[in-house]
Coordinates of C-alpha atoms in Angstrom, one line a residue:
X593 CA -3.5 379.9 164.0
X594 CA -6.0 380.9 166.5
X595 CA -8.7 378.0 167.3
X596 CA -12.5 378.5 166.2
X597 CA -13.6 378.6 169.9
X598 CA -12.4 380.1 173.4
X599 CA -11.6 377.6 176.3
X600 CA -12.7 377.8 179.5
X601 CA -10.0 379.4 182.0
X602 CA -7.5 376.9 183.0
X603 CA -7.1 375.6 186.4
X604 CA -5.0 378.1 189.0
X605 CA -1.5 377.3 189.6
X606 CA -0.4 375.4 192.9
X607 CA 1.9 377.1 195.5
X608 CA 5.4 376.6 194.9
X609 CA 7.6 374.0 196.0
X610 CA 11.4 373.2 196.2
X611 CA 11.3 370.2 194.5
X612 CA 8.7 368.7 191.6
X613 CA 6.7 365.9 192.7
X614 CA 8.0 364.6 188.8
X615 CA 10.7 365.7 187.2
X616 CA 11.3 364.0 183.3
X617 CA 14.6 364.7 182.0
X618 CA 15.8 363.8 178.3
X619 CA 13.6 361.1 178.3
X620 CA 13.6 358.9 175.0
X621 CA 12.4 355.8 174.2
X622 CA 13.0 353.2 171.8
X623 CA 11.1 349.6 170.9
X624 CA 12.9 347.0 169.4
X625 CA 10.9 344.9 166.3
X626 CA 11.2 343.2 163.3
X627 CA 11.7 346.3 161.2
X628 CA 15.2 347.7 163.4
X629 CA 14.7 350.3 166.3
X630 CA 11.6 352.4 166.5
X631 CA 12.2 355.6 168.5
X632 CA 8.7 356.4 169.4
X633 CA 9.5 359.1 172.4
X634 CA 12.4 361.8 171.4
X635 CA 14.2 364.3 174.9
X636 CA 11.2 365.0 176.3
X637 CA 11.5 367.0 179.6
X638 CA 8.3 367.7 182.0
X639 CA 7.8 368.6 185.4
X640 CA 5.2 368.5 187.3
X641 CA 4.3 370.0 191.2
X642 CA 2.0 368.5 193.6
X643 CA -1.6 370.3 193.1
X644 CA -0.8 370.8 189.4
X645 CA -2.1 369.5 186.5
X646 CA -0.2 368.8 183.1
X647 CA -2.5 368.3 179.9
X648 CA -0.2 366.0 177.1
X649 CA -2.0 366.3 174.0
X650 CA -1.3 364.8 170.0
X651 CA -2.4 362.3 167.6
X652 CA -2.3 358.8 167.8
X653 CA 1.6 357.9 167.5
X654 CA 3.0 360.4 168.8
X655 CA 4.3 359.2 172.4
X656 CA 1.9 360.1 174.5
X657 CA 1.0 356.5 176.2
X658 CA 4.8 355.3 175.5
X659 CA 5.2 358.2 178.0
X660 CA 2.6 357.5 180.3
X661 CA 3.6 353.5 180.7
X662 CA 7.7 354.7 181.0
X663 CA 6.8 357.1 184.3
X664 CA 6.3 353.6 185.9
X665 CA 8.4 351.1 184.0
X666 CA 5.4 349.6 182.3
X667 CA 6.4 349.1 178.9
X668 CA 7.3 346.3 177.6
X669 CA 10.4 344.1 178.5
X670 CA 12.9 344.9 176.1
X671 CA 12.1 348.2 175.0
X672 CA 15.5 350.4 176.2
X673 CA 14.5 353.9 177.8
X674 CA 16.9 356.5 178.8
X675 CA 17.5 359.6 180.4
X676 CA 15.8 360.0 183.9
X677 CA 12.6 360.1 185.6
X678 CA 12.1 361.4 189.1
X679 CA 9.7 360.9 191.1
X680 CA 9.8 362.3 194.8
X681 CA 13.7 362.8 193.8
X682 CA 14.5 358.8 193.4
X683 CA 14.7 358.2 189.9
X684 CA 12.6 355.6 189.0
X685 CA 14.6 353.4 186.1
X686 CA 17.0 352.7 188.8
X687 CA 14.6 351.7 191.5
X688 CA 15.0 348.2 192.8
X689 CA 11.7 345.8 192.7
X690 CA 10.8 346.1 195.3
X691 CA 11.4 350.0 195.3
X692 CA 9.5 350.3 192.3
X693 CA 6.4 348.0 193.8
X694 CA 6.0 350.1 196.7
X695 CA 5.7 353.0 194.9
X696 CA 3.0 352.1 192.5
X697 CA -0.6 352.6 194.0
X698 CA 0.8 354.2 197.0
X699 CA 3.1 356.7 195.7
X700 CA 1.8 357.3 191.9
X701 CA -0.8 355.3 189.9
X702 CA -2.3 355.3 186.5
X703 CA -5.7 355.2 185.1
X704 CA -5.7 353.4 181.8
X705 CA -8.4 354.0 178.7
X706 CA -10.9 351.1 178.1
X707 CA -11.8 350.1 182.4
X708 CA -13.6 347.1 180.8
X709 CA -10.4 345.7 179.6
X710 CA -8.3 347.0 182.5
X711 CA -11.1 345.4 185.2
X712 CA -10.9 341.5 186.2
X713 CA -14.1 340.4 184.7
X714 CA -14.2 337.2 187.2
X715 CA -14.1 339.5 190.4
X716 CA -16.5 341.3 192.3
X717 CA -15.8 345.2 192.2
X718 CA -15.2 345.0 195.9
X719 CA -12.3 342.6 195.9
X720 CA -10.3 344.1 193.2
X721 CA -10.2 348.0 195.0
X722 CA -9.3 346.4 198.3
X723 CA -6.1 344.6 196.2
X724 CA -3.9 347.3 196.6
X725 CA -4.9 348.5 200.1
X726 CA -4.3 345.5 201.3
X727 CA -0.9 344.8 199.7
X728 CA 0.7 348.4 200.5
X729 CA -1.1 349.3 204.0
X730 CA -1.3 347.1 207.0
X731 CA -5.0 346.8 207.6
X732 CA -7.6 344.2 208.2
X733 CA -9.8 342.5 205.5
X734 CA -12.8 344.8 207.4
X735 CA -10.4 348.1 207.4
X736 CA -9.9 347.6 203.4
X737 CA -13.7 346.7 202.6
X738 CA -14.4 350.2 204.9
X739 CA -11.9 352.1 202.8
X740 CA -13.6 350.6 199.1
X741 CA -16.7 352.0 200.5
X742 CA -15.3 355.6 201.2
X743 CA -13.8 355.7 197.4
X744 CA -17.1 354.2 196.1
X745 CA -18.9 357.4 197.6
X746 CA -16.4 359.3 196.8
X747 CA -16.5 358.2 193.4
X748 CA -20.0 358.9 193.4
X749 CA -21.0 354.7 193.6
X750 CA -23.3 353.2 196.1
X751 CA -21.7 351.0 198.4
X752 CA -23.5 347.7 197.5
X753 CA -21.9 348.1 194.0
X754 CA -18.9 346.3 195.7
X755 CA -21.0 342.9 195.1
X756 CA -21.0 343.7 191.5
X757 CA -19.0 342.1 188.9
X758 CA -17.4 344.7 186.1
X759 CA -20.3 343.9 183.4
X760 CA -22.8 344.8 185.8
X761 CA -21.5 348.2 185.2
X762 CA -21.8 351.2 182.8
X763 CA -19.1 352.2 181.0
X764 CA -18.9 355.3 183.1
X765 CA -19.3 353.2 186.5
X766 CA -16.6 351.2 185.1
X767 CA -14.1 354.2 184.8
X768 CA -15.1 356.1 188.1
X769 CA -14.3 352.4 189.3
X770 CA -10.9 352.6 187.9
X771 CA -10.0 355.9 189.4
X772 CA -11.3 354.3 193.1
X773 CA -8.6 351.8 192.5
X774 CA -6.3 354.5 191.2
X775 CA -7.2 356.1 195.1
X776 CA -7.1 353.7 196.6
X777 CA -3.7 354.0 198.3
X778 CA -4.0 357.5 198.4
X779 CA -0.8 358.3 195.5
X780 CA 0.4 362.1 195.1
X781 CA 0.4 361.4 191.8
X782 CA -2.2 360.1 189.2
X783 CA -1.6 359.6 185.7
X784 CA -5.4 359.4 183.1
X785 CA -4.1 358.1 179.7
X786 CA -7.1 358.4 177.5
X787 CA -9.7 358.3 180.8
X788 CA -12.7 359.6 179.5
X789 CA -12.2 359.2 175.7
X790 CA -14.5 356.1 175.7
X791 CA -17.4 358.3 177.6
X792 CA -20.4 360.0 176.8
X793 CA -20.2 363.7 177.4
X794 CA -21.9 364.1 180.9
X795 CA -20.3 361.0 182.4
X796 CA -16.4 362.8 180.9
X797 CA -17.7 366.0 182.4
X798 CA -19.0 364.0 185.6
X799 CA -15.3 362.6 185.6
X800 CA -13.3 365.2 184.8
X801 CA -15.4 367.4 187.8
X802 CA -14.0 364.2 190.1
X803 CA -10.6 364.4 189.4
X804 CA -10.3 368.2 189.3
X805 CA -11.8 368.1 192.8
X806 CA -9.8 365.4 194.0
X807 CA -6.2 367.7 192.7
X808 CA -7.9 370.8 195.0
X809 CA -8.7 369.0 197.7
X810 CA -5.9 366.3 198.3
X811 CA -3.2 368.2 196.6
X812 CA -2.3 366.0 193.7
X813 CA -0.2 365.8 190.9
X814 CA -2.5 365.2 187.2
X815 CA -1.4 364.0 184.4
X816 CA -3.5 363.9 181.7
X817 CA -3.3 362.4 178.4
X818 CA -6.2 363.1 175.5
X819 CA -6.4 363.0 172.1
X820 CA -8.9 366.0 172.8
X821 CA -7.8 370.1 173.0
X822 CA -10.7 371.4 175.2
X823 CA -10.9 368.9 177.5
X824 CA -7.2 369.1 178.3
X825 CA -7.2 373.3 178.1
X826 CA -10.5 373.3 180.3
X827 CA -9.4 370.7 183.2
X828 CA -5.1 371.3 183.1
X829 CA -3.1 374.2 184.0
X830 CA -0.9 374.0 181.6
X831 CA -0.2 371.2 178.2
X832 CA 2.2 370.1 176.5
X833 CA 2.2 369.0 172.7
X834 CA 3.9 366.3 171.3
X835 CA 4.6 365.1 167.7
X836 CA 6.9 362.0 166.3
X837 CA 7.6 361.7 169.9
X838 CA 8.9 365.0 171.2
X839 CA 7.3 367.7 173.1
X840 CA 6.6 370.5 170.2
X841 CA 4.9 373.2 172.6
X842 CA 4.4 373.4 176.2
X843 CA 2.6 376.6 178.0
X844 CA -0.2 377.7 180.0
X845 CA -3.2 375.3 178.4
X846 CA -5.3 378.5 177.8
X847 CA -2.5 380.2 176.0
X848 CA -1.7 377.0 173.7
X849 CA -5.2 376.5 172.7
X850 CA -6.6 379.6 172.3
X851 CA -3.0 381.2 170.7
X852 CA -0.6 378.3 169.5
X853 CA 2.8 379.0 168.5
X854 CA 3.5 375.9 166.8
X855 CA 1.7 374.9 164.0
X856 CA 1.0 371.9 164.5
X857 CA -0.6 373.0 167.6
X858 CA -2.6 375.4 165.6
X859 CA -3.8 372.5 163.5
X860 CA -5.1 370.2 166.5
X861 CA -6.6 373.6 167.9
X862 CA -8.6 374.6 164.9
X863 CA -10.1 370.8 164.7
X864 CA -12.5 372.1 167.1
X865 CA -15.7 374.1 165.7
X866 CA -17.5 376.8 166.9
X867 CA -20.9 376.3 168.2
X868 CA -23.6 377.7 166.3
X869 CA -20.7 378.9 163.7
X870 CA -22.4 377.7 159.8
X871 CA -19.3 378.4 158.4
X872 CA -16.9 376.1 160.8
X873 CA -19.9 373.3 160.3
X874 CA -20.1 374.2 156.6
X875 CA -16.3 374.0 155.9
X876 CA -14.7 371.7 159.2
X877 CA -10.9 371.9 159.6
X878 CA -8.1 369.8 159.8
X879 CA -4.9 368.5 159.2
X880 CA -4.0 366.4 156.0
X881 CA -1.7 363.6 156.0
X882 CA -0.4 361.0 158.6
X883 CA 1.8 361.5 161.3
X884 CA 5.3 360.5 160.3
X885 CA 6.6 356.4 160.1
X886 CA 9.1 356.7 163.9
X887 CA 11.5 354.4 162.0
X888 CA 11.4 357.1 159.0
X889 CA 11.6 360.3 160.3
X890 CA 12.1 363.1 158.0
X891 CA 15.2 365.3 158.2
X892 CA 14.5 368.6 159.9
X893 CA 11.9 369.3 161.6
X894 CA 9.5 366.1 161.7
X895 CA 6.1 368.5 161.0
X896 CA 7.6 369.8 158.0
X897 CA 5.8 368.0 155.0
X898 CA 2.3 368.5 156.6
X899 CA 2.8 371.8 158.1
X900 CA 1.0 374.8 156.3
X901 CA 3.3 377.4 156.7
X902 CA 6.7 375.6 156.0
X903 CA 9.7 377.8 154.7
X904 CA 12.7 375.7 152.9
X905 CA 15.1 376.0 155.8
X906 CA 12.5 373.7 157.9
X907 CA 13.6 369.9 155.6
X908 CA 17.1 370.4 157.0
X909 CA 17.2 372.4 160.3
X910 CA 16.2 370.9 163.4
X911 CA 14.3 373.4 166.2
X912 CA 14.9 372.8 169.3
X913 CA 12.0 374.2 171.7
X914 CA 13.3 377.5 172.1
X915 CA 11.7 380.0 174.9
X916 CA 8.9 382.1 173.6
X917 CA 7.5 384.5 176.3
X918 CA 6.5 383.8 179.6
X919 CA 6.4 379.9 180.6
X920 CA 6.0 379.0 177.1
X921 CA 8.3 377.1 174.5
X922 CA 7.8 376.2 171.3
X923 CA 9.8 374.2 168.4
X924 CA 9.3 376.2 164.8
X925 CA 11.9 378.5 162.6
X926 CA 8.6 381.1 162.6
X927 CA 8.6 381.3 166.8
X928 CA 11.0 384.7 167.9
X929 CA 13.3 382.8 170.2
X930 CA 13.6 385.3 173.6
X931 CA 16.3 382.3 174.8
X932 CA 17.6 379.3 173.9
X933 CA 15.4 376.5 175.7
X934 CA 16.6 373.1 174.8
X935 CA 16.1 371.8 177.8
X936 CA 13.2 374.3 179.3
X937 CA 10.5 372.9 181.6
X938 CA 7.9 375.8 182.5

């Protein structure tokens, strides 16, 4: 199940701490619709250290934003999430309001796909990176527009593109915009859901450069959610992949992209071709089939009518993720379980 092509060595791991910066535990999630209960995010556990970076990788489906938007009670009213999230140790479904204000922006923020949509269109650029400052920090109006124009540079902006309104902008100005305001109140922890998908390649490689500098330098916690293997095995330490909305391998990114356990990971891995290969242009791979209805799950394990190498035990058993070497788990019947891991977070 190797991949047609190598990544680039993953990011080094960050010193140890006592505590994660985020700790997920058992997290599931449910919406509520016209056709019954649709559980679209199944005991997923994560952690996560400041300075580290987590890759969560999968199709379209498969939890990965559900995720994203529960870490700070985004989603929508209505929608019933369980289990625990813990950010800095408080647990974040049972912050107050005001709790829960306080620490978006300053304590984690998010980055969202599409900064066009995401942007006020009827606002200069200025005004809406100053927002946050100046609702979480007590500064002047002249502190605030000083501090847009350090995360302009930083972001690699001229300063005078504070007078500009968001369709003045590239679509890469307009992202390395949303990141400023994702910076803006200097959070330990930043979450990119789909950041660069939208880009060309040197503006995602300009990017993805900015935000692996910004975890060396300031110490921050990544998240980072893609659609895209390489990007997430080149720029995170480790990743995580999810399918119908649990977490079906999680390792060091390297290790799950270039050797997969899981087929499914195997599948996403091998979607990638090999420069200058004729063969991997002549013959692309993939993965048949659609991702499974989350109201109609099969029984078993979920992968188990797409998955290439499925034995008859797989339509009735259910894998847990069960430990399978060093910092690595992995949900398949074909993986040598070392230990059981049901609840393993390397």
């Amino acid at each position: 199940m190797s991949p047609t092509s190598p990544s680039p060595a993953s990011p080094a791991a960050p010193s140890p701490t006592s505590a994660p910066l985020l700790d997920v535990r058992d997290l599931a999630i449910t919406y509520h619709g016209a056709r019954g209960d649709i559980p679209a995010v199944r005991g997923v556990n994560l952690t996560l250290q400041p300075g580290d970076t987590l890759g969560i990788a999968g199709e379209s489906g498969c939890g990965k934003s559900s995720l994203a938007l529960a870490l700070l009670r985004l989603l929508p009213a209505g929608t019933t999430v369980e289990g625990q999230i813990r950010i800095d140790d408080e647990d974040v479904l049972d912050m107050s309001w005001g709790r829960l204000r306080a620490l978006r922006w300053a304590g984690a923020s998010i980055v969202f796909q599409g900064a066009m949509h995401a942007l006020n269109p009827v606002h200069r650029i200025g005004r809406q990176i100053a927002e946050p400052i100046l609702l979480h920090e007590k500064v002047s109006e002249a502190e605030a527009n000083q501090r847009v124009d350090e995360l302009l540079t930083q972001v690699g902006l001229p300063t005078w593109r504070a007078r500009s309104y968001p369709h003045e902008l590239s679509g890469g100005q307009r992202q390395r915009i949303m990141i400023a305001m994702a910076l803006a109140c200097s959070p330990r922890l930043i979450i990119a859901d789909e950041a660069t998908t939208a880009l060309d390649v040197m503006i995602q490689a300009q990017v993805l450069e900015l935000l692996g500098t910004l975890v060396a330098e300031r110490g921050i916690a990544l998240l980072m959610i893609s659609h895209d293997l390489s990007v997430l095995s080149a720029n995170c330490r480790r990743l995580a992949v999810m399918y119908a909305g649990q977490v079906v391998e999680l390792g060091p990114a390297g290790k799950v992209f270039t050797d997969p356990l899981h087929p499914y990971s195997g599948a996403l891995a091998s979607a990638f071709p090999s420069v200058g290969d004729p063969a991997a242009r002549g013959r692309p791979r993939g993965l048949g089939g659609d991702p499974p209805d989350p109201a109609a799950l099969p029984s078993g394990c979920p992968f188990h009518p797409r998955c290439p190498v499925v034995l008859p035990e797989c339509a009735s058993t259910p894998v847990p993720l069960r430990a399978a070497g060093p910092d690595r788990v992995a949900a398949c019947l074909r993986v040598e379980s070392t230990a059981d891991a049901t609840r393993s977070t390397p």
